[in-house]
Tab-separated table of N, CA and C in Angstrom:
chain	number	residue	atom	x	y	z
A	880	UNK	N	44.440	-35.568	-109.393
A	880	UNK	CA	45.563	-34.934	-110.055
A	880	UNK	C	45.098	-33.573	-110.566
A	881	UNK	N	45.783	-32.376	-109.958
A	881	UNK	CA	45.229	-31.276	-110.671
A	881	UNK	C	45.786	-30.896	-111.616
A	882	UNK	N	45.589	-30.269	-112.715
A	882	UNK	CA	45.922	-29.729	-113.803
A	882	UNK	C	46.098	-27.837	-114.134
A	883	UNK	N	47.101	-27.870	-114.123
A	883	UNK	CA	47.213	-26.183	-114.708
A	883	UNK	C	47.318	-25.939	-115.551
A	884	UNK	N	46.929	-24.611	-116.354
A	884	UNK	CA	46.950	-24.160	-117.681
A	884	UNK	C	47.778	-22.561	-117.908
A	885	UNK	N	48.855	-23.057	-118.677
A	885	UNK	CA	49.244	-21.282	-118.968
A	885	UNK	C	49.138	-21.155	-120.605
A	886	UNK	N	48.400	-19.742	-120.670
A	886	UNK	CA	48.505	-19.896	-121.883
A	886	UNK	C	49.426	-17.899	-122.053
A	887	UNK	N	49.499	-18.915	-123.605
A	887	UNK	CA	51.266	-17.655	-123.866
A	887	UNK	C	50.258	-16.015	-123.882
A	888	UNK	N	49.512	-15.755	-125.187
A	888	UNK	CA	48.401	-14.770	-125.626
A	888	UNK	C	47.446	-14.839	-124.996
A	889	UNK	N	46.583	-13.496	-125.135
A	889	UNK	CA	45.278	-13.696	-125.451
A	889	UNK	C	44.835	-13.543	-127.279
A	890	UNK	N	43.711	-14.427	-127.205
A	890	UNK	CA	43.342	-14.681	-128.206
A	890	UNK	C	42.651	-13.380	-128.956
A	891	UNK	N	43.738	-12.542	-129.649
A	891	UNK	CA	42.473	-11.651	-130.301
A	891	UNK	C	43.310	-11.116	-131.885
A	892	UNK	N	42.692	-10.272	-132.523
A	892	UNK	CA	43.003	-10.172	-134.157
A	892	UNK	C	44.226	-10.327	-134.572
A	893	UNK	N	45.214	-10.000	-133.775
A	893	UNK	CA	46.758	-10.459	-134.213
A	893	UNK	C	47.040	-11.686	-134.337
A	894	UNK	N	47.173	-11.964	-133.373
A	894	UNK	CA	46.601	-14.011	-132.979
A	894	UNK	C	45.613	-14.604	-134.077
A	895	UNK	N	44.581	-13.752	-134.224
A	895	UNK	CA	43.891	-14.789	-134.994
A	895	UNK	C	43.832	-14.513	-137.004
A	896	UNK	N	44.616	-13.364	-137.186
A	896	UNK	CA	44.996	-13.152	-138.475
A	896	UNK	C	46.013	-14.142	-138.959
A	897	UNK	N	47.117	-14.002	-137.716
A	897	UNK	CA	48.388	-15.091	-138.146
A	897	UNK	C	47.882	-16.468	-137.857
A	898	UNK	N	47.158	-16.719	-137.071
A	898	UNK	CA	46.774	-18.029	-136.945
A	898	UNK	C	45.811	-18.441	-138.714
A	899	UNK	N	44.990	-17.642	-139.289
A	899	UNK	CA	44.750	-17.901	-140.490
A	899	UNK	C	45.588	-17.432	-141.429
A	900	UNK	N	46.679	-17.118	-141.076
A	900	UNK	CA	47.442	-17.104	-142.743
A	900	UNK	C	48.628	-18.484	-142.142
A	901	UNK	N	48.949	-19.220	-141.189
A	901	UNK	CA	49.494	-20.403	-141.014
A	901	UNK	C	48.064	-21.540	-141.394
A	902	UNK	N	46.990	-21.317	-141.108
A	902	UNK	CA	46.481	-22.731	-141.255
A	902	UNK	C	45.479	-22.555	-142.749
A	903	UNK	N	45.333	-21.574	-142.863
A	903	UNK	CA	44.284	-21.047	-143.971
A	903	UNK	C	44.845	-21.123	-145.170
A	904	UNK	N	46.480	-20.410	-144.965
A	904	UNK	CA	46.816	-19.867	-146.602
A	904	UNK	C	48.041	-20.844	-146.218
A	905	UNK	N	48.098	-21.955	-145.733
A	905	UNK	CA	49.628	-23.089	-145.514
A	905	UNK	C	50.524	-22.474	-145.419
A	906	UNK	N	50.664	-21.189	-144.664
A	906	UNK	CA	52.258	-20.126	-144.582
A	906	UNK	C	53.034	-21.387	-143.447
A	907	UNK	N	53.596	-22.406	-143.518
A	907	UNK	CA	54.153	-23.042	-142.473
A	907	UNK	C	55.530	-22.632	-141.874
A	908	UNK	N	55.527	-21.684	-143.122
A	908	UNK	CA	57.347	-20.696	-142.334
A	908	UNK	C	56.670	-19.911	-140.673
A	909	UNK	N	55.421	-19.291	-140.736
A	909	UNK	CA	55.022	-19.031	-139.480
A	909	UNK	C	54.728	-19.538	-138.742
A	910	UNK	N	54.663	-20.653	-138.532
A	910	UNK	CA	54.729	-21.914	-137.097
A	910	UNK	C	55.418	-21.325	-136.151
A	911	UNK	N	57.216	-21.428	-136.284
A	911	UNK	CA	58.024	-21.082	-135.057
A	911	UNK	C	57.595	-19.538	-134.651
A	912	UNK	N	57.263	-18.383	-135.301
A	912	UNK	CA	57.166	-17.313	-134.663
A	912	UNK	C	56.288	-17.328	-133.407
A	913	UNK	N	55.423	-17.839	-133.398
A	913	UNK	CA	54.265	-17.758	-132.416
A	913	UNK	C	54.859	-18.465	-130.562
A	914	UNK	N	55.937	-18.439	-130.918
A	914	UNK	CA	56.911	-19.656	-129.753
A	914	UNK	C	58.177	-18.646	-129.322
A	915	UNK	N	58.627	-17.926	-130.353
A	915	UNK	CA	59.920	-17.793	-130.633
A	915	UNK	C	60.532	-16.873	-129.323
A	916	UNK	N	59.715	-15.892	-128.891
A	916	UNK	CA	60.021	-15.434	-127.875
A	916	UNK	C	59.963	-15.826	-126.578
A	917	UNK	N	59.042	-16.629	-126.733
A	917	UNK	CA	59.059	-17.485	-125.254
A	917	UNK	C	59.732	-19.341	-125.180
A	918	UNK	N	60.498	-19.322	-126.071
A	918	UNK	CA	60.600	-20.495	-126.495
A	918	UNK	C	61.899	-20.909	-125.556
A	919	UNK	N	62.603	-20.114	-125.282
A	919	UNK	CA	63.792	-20.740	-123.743
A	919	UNK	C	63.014	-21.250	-122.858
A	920	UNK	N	62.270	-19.753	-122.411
A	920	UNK	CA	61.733	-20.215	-120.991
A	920	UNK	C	61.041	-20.928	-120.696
A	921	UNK	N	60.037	-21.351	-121.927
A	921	UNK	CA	59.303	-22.665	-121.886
A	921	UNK	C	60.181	-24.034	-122.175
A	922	UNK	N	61.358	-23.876	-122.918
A	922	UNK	CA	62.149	-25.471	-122.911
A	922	UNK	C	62.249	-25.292	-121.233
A	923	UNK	N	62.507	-24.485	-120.467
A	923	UNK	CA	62.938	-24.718	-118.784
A	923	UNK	C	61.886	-24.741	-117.984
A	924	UNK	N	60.756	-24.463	-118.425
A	924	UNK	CA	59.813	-24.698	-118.064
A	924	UNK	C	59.313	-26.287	-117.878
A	925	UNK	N	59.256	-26.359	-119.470
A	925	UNK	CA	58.821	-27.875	-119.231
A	925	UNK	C	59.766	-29.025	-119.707
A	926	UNK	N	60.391	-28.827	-119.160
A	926	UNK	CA	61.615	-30.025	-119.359
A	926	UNK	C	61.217	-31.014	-119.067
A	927	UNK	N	61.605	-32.142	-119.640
A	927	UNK	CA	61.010	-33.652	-119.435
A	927	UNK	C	59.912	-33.789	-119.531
A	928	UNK	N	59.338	-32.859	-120.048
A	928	UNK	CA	57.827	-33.479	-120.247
A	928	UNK	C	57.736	-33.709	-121.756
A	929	UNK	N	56.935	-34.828	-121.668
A	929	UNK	CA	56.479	-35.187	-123.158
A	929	UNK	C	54.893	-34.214	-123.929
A	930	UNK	N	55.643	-34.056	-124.945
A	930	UNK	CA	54.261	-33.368	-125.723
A	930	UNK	C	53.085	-34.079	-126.426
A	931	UNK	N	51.539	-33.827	-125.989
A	931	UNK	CA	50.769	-34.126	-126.410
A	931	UNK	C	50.037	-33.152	-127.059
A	932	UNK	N	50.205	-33.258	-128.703
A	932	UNK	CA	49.162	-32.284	-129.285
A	932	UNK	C	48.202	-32.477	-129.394
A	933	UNK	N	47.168	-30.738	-129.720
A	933	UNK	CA	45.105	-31.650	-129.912
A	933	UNK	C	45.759	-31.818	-131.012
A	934	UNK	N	44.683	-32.792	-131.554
A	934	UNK	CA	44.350	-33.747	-132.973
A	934	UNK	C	43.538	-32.181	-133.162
A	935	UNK	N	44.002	-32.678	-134.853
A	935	UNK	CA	42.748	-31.594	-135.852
A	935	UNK	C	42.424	-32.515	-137.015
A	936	UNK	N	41.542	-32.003	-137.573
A	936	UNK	CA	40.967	-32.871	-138.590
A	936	UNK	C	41.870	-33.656	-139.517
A	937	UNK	N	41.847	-34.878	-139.584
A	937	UNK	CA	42.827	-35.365	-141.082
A	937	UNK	C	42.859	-34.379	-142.537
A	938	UNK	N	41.357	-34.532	-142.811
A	938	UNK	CA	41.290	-34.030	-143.763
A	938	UNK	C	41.834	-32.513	-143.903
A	939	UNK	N	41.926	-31.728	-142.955
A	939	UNK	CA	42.392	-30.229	-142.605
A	939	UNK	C	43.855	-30.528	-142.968
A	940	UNK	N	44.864	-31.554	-142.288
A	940	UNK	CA	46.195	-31.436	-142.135
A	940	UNK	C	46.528	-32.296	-143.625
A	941	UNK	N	45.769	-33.351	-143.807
A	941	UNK	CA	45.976	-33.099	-145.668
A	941	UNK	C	45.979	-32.535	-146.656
A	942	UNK	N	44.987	-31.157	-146.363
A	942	UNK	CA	44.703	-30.490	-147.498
A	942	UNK	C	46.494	-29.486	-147.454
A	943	UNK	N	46.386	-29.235	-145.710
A	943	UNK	CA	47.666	-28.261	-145.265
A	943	UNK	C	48.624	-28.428	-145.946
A	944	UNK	N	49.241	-30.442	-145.962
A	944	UNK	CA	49.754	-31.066	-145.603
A	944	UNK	C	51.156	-30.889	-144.617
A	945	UNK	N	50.276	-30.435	-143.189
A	945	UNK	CA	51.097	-30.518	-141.768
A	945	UNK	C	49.948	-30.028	-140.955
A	946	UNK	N	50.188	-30.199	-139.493
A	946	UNK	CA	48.948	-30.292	-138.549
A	946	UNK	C	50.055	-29.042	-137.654
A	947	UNK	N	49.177	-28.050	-138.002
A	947	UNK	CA	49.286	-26.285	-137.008
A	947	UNK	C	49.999	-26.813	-135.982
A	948	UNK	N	49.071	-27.584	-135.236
A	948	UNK	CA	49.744	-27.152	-133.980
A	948	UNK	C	51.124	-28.059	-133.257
A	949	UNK	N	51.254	-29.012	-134.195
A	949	UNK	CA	52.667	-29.705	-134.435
A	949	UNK	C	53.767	-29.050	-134.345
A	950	UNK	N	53.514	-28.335	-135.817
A	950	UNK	CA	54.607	-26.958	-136.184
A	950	UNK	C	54.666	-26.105	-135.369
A	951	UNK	N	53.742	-25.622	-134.489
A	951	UNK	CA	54.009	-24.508	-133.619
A	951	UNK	C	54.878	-24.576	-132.660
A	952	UNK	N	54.840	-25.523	-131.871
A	952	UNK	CA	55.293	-26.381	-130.656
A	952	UNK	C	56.535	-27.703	-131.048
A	953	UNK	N	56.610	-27.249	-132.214
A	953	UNK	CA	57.424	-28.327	-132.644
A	953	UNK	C	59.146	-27.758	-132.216
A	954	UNK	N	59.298	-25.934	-132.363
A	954	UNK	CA	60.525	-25.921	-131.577
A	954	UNK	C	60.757	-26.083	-130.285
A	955	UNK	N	60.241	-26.378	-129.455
A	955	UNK	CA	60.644	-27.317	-128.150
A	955	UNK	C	61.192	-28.593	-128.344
A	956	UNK	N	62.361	-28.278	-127.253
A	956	UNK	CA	63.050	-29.634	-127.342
A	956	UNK	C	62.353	-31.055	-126.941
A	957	UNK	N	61.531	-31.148	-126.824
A	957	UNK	CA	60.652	-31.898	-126.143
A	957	UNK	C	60.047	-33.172	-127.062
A	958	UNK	N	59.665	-34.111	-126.720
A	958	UNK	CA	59.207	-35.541	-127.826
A	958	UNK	C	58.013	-35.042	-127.965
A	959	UNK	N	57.657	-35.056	-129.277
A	959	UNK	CA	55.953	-34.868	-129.168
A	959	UNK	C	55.448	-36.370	-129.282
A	960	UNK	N	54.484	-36.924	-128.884
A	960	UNK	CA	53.586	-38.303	-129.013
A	960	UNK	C	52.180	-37.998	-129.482
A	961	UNK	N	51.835	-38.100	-131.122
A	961	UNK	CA	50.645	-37.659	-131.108
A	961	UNK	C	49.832	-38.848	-131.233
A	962	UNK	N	49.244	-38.994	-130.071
A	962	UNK	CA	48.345	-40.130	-129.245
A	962	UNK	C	47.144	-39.977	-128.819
A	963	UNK	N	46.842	-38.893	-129.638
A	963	UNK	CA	45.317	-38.587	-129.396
A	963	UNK	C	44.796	-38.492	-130.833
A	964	UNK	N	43.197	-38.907	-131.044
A	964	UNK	CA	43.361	-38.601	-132.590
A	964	UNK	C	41.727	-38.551	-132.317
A	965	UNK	N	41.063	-37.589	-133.598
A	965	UNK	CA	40.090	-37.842	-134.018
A	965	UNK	C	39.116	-39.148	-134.095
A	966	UNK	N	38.042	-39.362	-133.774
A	966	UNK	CA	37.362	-40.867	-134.470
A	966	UNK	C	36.711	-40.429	-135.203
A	967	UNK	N	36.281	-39.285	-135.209
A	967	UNK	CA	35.357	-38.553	-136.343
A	967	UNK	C	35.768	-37.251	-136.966
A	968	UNK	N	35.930	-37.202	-138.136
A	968	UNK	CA	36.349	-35.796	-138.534
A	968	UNK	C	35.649	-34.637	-138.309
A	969	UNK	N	35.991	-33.835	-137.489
A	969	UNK	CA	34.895	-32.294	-137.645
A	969	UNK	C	35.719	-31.225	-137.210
A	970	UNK	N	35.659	-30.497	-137.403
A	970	UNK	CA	35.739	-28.909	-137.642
A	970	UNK	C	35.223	-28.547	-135.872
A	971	UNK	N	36.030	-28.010	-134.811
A	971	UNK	CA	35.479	-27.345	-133.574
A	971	UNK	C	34.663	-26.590	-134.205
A	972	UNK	N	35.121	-25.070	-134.455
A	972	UNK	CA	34.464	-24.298	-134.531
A	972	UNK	C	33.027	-24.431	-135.361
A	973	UNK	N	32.590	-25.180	-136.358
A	973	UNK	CA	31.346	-25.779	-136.397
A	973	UNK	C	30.578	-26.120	-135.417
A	974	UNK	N	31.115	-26.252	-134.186
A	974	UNK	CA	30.307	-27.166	-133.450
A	974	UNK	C	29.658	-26.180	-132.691
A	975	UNK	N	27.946	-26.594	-132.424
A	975	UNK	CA	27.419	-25.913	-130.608
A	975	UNK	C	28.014	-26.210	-129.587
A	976	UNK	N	27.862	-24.833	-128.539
A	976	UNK	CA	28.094	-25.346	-127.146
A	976	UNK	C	27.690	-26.704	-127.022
A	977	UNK	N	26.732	-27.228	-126.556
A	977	UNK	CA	26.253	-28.714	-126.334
A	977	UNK	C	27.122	-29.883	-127.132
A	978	UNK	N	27.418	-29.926	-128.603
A	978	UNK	CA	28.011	-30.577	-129.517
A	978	UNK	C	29.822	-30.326	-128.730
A	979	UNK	N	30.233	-29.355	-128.179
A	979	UNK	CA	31.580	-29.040	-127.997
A	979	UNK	C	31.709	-30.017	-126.728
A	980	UNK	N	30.388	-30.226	-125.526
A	980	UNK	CA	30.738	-30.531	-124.323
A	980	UNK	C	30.256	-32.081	-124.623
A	981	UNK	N	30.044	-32.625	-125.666
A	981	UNK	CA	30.356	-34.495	-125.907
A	981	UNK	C	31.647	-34.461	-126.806
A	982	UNK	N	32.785	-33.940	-127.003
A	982	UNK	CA	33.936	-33.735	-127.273
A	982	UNK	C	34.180	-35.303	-127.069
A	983	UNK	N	34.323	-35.498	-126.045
A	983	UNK	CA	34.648	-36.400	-124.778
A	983	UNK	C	34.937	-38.070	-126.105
A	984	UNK	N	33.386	-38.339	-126.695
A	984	UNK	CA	33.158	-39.619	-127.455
A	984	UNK	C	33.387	-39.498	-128.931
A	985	UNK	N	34.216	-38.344	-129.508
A	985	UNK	CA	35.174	-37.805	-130.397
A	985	UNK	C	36.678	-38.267	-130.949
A	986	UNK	N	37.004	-37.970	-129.464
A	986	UNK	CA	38.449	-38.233	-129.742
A	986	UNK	C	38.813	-40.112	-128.782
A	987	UNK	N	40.047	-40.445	-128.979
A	987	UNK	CA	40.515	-41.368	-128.297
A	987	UNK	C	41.693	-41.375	-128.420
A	988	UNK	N	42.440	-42.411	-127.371
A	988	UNK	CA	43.881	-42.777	-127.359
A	988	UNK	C	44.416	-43.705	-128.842
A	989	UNK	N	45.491	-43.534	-129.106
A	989	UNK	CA	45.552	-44.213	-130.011
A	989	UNK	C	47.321	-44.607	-130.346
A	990	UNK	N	47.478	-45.616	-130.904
A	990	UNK	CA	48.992	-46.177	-130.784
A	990	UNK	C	49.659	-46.413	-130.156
A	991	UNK	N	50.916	-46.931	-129.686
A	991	UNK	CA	51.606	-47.743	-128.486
A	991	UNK	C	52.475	-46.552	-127.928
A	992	UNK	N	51.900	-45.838	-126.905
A	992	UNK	CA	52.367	-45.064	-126.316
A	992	UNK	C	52.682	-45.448	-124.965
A	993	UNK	N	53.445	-45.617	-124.279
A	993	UNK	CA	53.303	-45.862	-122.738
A	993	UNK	C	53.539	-44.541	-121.936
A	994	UNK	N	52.213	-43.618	-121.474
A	994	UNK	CA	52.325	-42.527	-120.299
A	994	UNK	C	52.636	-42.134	-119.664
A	995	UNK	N	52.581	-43.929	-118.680
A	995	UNK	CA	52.525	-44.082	-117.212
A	995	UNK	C	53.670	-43.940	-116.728
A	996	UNK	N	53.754	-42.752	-115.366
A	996	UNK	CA	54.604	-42.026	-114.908
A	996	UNK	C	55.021	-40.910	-115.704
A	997	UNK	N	54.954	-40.817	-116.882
A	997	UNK	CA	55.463	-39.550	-117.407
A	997	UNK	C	54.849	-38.236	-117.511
A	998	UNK	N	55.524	-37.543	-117.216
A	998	UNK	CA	55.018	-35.858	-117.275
A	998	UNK	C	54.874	-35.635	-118.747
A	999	UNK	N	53.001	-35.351	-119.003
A	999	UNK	CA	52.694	-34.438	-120.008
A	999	UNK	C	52.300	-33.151	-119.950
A	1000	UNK	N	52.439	-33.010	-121.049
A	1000	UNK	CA	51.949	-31.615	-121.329
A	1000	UNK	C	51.142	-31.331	-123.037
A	1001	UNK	N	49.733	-30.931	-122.430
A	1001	UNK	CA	49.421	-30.942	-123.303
A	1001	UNK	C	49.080	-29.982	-124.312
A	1002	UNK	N	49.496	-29.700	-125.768
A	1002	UNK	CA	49.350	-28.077	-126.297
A	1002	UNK	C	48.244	-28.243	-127.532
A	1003	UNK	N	48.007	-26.849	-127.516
A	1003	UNK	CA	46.877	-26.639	-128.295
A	1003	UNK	C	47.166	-24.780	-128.762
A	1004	UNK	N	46.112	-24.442	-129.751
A	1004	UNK	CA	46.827	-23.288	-130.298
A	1004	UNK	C	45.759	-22.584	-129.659
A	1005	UNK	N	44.251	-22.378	-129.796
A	1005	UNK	CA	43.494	-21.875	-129.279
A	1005	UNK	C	42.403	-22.491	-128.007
A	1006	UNK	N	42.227	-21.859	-126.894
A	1006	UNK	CA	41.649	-22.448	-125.822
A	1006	UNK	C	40.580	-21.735	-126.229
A	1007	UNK	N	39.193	-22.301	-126.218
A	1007	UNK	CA	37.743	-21.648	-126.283
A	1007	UNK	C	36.795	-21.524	-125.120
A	1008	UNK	N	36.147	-22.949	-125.261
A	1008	UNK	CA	35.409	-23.533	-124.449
A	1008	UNK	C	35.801	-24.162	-123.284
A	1009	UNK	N	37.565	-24.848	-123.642
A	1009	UNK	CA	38.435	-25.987	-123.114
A	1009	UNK	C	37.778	-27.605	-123.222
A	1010	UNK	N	36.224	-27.548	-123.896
A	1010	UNK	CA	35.746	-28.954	-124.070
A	1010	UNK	C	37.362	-29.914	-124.551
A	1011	UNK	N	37.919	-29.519	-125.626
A	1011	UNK	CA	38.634	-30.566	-126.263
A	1011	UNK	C	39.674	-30.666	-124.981
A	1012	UNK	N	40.606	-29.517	-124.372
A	1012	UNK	CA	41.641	-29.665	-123.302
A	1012	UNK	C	40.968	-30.882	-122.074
A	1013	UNK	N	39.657	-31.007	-121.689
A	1013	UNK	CA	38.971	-31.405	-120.937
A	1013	UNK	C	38.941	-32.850	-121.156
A	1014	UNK	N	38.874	-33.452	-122.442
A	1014	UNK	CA	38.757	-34.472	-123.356
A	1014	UNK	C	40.004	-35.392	-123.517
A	1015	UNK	N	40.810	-34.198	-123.607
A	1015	UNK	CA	42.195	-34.611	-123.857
A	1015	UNK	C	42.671	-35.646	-122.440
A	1016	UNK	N	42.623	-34.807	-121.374
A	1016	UNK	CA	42.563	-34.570	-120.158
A	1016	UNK	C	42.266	-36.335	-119.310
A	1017	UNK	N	41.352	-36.775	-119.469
A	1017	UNK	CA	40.156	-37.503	-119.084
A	1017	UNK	C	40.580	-38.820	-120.310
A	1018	UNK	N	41.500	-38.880	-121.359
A	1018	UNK	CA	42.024	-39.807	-122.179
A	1018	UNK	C	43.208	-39.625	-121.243
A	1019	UNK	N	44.081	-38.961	-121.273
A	1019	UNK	CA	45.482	-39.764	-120.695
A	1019	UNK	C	45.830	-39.592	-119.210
A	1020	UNK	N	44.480	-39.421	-118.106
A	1020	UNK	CA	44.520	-39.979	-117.339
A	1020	UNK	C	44.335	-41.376	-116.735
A	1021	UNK	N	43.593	-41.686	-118.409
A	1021	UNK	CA	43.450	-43.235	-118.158
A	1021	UNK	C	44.608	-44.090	-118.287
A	1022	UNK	N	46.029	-43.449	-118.709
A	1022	UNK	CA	47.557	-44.072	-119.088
A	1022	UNK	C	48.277	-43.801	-117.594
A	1023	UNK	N	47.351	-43.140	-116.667
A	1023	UNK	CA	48.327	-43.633	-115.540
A	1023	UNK	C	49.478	-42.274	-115.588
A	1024	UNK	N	49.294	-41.567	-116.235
A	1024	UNK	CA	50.433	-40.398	-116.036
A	1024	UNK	C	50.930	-39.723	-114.733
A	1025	UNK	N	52.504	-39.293	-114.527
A	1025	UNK	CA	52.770	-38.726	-113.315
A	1025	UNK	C	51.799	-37.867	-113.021
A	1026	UNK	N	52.257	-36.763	-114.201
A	1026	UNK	CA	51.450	-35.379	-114.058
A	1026	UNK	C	51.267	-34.759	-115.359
A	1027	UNK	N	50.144	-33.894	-115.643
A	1027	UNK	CA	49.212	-33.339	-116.772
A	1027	UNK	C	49.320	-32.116	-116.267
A	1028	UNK	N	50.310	-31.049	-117.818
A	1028	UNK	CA	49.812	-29.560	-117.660
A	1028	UNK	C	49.629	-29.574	-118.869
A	1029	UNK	N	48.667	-28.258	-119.283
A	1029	UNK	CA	48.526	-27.540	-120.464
A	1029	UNK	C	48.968	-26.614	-120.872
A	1030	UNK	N	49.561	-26.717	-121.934
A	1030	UNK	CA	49.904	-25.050	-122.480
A	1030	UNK	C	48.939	-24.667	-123.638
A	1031	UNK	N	49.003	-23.242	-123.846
A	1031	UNK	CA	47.840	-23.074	-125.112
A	1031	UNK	C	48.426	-21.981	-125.479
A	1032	UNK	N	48.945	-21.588	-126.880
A	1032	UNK	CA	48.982	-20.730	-127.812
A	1032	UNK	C	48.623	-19.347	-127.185
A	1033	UNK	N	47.196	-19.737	-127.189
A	1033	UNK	CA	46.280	-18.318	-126.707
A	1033	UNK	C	44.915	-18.846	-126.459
A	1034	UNK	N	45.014	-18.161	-125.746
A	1034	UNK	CA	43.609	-18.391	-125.161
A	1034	UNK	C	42.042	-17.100	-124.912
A	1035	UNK	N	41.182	-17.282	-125.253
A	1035	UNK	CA	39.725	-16.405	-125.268
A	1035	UNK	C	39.482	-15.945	-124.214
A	1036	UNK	N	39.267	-14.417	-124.245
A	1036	UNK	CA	39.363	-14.209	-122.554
A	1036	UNK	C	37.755	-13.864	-122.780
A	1037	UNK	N	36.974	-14.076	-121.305
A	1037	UNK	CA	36.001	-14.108	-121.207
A	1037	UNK	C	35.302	-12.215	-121.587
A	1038	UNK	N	34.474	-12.076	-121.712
A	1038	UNK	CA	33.711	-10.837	-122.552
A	1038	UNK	C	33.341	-10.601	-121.041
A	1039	UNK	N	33.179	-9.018	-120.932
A	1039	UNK	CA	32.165	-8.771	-119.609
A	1039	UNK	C	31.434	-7.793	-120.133
């Protein structure tokens, strides 16, 4: 099953100022902006597909109290199923390369979701490494799904 990825941005100081005054300073009125312009063409885009968000830390979306990338993606008409979750709390960006690419024994499936046959799609706000998209990936292929795309916020473009 192959998997494609579009992502809306690239990831750089605009993106990542507003991305810390939504998750940093709890501005949750800025969730929908980051969508808002592309937010038709992606309901027609991905119609019928069900949404799978990354998991972020509990403790992060308690302190918030709401999980970023919920709110972001939350104006799509679309079901979100959040069926992926942490087993261990941590912080990505803490992590080494090496620590990012066992992602994998991190996260798991979790709650009575049934997949199989259904078109996901899975979103996330920032693409880095893609360890966690990879992770994600490799969990709900084990549910038997039609088909798996990704969308991402924004994504890191490689340095040359």
């Amino acid at each position: 099953m192959g998997v494609n990825l579009f992502a809306i941005y690239p990831y750089d100081d605009f993106i990542k100022e507003n991305l810390y005054q939504l998750k940093g300073c709890f501005d949750i009125e800025l969730a929908p902006i980051f969508l808002s312009y592309y937010r038709n063409y992606l309901a027609l885009k991905y119609a019928g597909y069900i949404i799978v968000p990354a998991p972020s830390s509990r403790e992060a979306d308690e302190k918030r109290g709401f999980n970023h990338v919920v709110e972001i993606f939350k104006s799509l008409p679309n079901k979100q199923y959040r069926c992926i979750r942490k087993i261990k709390d941590f912080k990505q960006s803490d992590l080494k390369l090496e620590e990012r690419q066992k992602i994998q024994d991190l996260l798991a499936f979790c709650g009575n979701f049934d997949l199989k046959n259904k078109k996901i799609l899975i979103v996330d706000d920032v693409f880095t490494t893609g360890s966690t998209i990879k992770a994600m990936i490799n969990i709900i292929k084990k549910q038997n799904p039609k088909t798996i795309k990704v969308l991402v916020m924004s994504k890191v473009m490689e340095r040359k």
